[in-house]
Coordinates of C-alpha atoms in Angstrom, one line a residue:
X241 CA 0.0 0.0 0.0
X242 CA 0.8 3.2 -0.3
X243 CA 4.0 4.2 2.4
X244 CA 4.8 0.5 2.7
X245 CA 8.9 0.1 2.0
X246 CA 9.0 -2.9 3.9
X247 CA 7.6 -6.3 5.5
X248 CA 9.4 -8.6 7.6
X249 CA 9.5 -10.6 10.9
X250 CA 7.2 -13.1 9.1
X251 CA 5.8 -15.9 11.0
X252 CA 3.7 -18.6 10.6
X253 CA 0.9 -19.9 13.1
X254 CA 1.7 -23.7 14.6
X255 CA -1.5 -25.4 12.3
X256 CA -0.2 -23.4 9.4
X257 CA -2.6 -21.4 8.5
X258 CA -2.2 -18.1 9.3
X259 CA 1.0 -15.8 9.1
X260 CA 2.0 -12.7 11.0
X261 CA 4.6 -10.1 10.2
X262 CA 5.6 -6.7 10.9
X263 CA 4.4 -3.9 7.7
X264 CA 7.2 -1.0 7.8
X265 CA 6.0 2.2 7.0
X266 CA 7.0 5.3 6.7
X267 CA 5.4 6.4 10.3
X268 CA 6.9 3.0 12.3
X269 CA 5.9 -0.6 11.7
X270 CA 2.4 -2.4 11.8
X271 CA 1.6 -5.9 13.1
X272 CA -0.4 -7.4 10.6
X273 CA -1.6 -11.0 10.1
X274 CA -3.6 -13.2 7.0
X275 CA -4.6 -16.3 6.4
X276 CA -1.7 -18.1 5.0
X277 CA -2.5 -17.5 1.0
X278 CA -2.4 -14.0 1.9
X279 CA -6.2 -13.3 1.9
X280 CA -7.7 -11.4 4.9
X281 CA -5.3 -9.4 5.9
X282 CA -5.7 -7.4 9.0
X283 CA -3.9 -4.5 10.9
X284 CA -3.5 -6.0 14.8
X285 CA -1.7 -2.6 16.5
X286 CA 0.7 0.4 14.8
X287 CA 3.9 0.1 16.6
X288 CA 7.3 2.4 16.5
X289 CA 10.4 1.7 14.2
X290 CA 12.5 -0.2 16.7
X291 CA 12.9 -3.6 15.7
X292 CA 14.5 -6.2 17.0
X293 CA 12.7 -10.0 16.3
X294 CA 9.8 -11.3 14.8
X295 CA 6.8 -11.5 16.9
X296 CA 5.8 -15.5 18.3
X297 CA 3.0 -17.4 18.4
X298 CA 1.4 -19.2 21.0
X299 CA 1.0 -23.1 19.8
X300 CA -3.0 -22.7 20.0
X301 CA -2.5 -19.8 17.2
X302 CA -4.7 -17.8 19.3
X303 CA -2.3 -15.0 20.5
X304 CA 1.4 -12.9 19.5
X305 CA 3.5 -11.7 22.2
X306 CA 6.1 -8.9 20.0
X307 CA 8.2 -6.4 21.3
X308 CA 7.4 -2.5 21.5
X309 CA 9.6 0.3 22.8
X310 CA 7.5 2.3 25.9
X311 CA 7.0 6.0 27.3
X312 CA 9.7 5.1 29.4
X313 CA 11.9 4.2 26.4
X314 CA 12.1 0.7 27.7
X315 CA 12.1 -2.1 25.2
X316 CA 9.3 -4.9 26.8
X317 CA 7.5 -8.1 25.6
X318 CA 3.8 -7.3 25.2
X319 CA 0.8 -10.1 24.3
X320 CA -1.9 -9.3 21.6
X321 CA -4.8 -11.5 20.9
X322 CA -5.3 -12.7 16.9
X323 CA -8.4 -10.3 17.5
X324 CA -6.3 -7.6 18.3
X325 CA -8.0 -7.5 21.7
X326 CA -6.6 -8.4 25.1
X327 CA -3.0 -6.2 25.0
X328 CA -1.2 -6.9 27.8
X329 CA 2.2 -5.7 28.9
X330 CA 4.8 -9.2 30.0
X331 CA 8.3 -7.6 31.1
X332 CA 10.0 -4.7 33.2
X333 CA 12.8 -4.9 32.1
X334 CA 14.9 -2.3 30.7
X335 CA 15.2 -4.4 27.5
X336 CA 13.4 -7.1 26.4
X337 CA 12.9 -9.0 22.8
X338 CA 12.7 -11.9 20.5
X339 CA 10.3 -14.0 22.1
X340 CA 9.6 -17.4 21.8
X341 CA 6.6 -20.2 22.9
X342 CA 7.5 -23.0 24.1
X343 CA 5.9 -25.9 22.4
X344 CA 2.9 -26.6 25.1
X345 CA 2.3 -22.5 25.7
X346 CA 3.6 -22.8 29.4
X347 CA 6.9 -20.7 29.0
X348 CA 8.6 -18.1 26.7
X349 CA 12.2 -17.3 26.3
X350 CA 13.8 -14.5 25.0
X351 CA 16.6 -12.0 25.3
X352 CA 16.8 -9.6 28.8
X353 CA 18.7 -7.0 29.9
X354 CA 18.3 -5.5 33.1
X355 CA 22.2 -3.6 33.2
X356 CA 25.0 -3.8 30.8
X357 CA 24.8 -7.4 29.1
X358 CA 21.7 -9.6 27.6
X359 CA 21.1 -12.6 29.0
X360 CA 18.7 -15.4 28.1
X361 CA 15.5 -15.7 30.3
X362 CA 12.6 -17.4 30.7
X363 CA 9.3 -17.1 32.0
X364 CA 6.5 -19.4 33.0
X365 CA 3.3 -18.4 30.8
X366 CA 1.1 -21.1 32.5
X367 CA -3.0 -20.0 31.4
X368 CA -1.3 -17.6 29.1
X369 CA -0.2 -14.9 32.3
X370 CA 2.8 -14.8 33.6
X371 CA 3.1 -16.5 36.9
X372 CA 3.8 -14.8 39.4
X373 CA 3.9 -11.1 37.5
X374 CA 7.3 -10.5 35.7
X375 CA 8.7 -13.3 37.4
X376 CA 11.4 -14.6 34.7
X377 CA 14.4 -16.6 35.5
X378 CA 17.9 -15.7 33.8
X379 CA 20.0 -18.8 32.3
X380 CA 23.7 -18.5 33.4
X381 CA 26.6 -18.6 30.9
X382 CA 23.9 -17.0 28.4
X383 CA 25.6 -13.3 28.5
X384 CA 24.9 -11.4 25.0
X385 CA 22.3 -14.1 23.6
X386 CA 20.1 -13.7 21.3
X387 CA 17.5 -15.6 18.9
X388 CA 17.0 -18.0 21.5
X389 CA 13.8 -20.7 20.6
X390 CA 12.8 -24.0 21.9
X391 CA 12.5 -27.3 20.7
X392 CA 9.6 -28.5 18.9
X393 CA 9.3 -31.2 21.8
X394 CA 10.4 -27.9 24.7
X395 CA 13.2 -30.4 26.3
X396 CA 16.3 -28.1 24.6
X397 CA 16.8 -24.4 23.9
X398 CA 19.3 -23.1 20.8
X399 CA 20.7 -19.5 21.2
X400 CA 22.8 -16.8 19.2
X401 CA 25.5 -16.0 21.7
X402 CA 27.9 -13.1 21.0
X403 CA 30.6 -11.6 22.1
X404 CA 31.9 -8.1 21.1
X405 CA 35.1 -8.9 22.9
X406 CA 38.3 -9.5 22.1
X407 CA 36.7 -10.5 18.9
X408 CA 33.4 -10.1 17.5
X409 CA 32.3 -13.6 17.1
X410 CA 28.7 -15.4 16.8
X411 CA 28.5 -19.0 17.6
X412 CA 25.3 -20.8 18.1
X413 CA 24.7 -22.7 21.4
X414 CA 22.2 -25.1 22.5
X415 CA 21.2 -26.4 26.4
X416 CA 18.9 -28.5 27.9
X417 CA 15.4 -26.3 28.5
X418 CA 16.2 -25.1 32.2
X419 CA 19.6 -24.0 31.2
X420 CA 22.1 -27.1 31.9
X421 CA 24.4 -28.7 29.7
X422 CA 24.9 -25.5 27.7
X423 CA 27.3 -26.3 24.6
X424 CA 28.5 -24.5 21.2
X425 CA 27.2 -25.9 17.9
X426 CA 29.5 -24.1 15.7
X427 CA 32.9 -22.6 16.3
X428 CA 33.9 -19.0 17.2
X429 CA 36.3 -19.5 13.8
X430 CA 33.1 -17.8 11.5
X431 CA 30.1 -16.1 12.1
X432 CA 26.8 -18.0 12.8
X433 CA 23.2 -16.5 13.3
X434 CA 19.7 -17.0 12.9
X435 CA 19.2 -20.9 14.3
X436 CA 15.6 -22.7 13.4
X437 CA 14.7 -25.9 14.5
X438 CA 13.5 -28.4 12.0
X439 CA 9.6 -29.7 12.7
X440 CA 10.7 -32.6 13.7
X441 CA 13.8 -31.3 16.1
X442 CA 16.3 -33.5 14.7
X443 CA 17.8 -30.6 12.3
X444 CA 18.9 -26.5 12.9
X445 CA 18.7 -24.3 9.8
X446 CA 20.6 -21.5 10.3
X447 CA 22.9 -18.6 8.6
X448 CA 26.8 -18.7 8.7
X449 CA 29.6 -17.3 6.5
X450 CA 31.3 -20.6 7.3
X451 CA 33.2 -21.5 3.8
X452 CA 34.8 -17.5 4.2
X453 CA 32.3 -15.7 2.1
X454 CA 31.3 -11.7 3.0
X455 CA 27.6 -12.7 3.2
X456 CA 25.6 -15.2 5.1
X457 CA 24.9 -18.2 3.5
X458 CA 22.1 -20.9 5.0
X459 CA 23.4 -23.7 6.2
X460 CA 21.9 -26.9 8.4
X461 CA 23.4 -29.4 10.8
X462 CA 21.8 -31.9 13.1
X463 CA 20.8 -31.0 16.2
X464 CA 23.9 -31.6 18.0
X465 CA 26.0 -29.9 15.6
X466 CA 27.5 -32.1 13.4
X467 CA 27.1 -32.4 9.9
X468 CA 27.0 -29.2 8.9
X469 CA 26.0 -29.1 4.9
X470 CA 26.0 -25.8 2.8
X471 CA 22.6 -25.0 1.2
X472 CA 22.4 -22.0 -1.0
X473 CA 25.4 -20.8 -3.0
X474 CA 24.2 -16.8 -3.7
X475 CA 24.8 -13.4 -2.6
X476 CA 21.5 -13.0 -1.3
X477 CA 22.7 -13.0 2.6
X478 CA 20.2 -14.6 3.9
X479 CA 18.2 -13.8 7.2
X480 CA 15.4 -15.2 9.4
X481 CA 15.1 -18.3 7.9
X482 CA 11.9 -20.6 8.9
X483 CA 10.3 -24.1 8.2
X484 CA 7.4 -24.1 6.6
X485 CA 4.9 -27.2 5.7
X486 CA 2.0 -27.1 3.2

C-alpha cells in the first residue's frame, strides 16, 4: 500500500494457517496477520520503528507476544490477541525482545537486559499470564544471547550467543530447556546466526559465512552440531530463515 517500504519478521501460526509479520512504514511498523494465502489481511496494533525480532505465536494460534519500545523508552514483551484484543504488557525490564513459545504454551524465552549485558530468560506463561507477574528466571553462561527458541518437543533451547570482545564472534549454542548442559554448535572460527529448529527437532537451519564468504549463506546441521552441509550458494545473505509445511 501506499508508504509500505517494507515487511518482515514473518511468522507462521503452529496449524499453518495463518501468518504474522511486521508492515514497515514510513510512520513506524504495523503488526499485521492473514490467512496463510495472503487473503484477509488485517492490521492487529501500529507500533514504533524499533525492531528487534519477529513477533511469536502461541501453539494454540490464538495469541502474538512482539516487542514495542515504551513511554519510558524501555524495550518490553507485550501479548496481543489474533483479535487484536486483550494487549497486555509481560516484562519490566529495561530491554526485552525476541520471544519465543514454548511448544505446550507454558513458557517463553527471550533476550533480557536488566544492566550492561543480555542474558537469556525465561518465564512461566502457564494459562497464558505470567506467573507470578514479571517473574522470569535468567540462564547462566547465556551473556549477549540472542534468537533463543525452543524445541519442537520444549526439552532443549538453541541460542545466538555473541561476544563483542576480544573479537566479534557469533557462535550458536544449545542447552537443555532449564539452562544445563549448555554447549557450542558451531565454532567462534566464522560467524553464525539465525538458528531454526527443523519440525521434527532432529535438524537446525541457520545462517553462517562458514566456507569464508562476505555474506551469510544458509546452512543446516543436526541437532547436535554435526554435519554441517551448505545450502544455497548466492549473494543473497540470507536472514530469518523458517520451516514451513503445506
Amino acid at each position: 500500500g501506499a508508504g509500505d517500504y517494507s515487511n518482515y519478521g514473518a511468522v507462521v501460526s503452529p496449524d499453518g494457517t495463518k501468518i504474522a509479520w511486521y508492515n514497515g512504514t514510513n510512520q513506524g511498523r504495523i503488526l499485521t496477520i492473514a490467512n496463510n494465502d495472503f487473503s484477509n489481511r488485517r492490521q492487529l496494533i501500529a507500533l514504533n520503528p524499533i525492531y528487534y525480532g519477529p513477533p511469536s505465536w502461541d501453539p494454540i494460534g490464538n495469541t502474538l507476544i512482539f516487542e514495542a519500545i515504551t513511554s519510558s523508552n524501555s524495550v518490553r514483551l507485550f501479548r496481543i490477541g489474533s483479535d487484536a484484543t486483550n494487549i497486555m504488557s509481560l516484562t519490566n525490564f529495561e530491554f526485552a525482545a525476541r520471544p519465543s513459545y514454548s511448544p505446550d504454551g507454558t513458557k517463553i524465552a527471550f533476550e533480557g537486559m536488566n544492566g550492561q549485558e543480555d542474558y537469556a530468560y525465561t518465564m512461566n506463561m502457564a494459562g497464558g499470564y505470567p506467573n507470578p507477574m514479571y517473574n522470569s528466571t535468567r540462564i547462566p553462561g547465556t551473556s549477549y544471547a540472542k534468537e533463543i527458541r525452543f524445541s519442537p518437543d520444549g526439552n532443549n533451547l538453541v541460542y545466538l550467543i555473541q561476544q563483542p570482545f576480544p573479537v566479534n564472534t557469533s557462535v550458536i549454542y544449545e542447552s537443555n530447556a532449564d539452562g544445563s548442559n549448555l554447549r557450542p554448535l558451531t565454532s567462534d572460527a566464522y560467524r553464525s546466526y539465525d538458528p531454526c529448529w527443523s519440525p521434527d527437532g532432529r535438524k537446525i537451519l541457520f545462517v553462517s559465512n562458514k566456507d569464508g564468504q562476505n555474506y551469510g549463506d544458509l546452512y543446516m546441521m543436526n541437532s547436535d552440531g554435526t554435519s554441517i552441509v551448505r545450502k544455497t550458494f548466492t549473494n543473497a545473505n540470507y536472514a530469518q530463515p523458517f520451516w514451513y509445511k503445506k
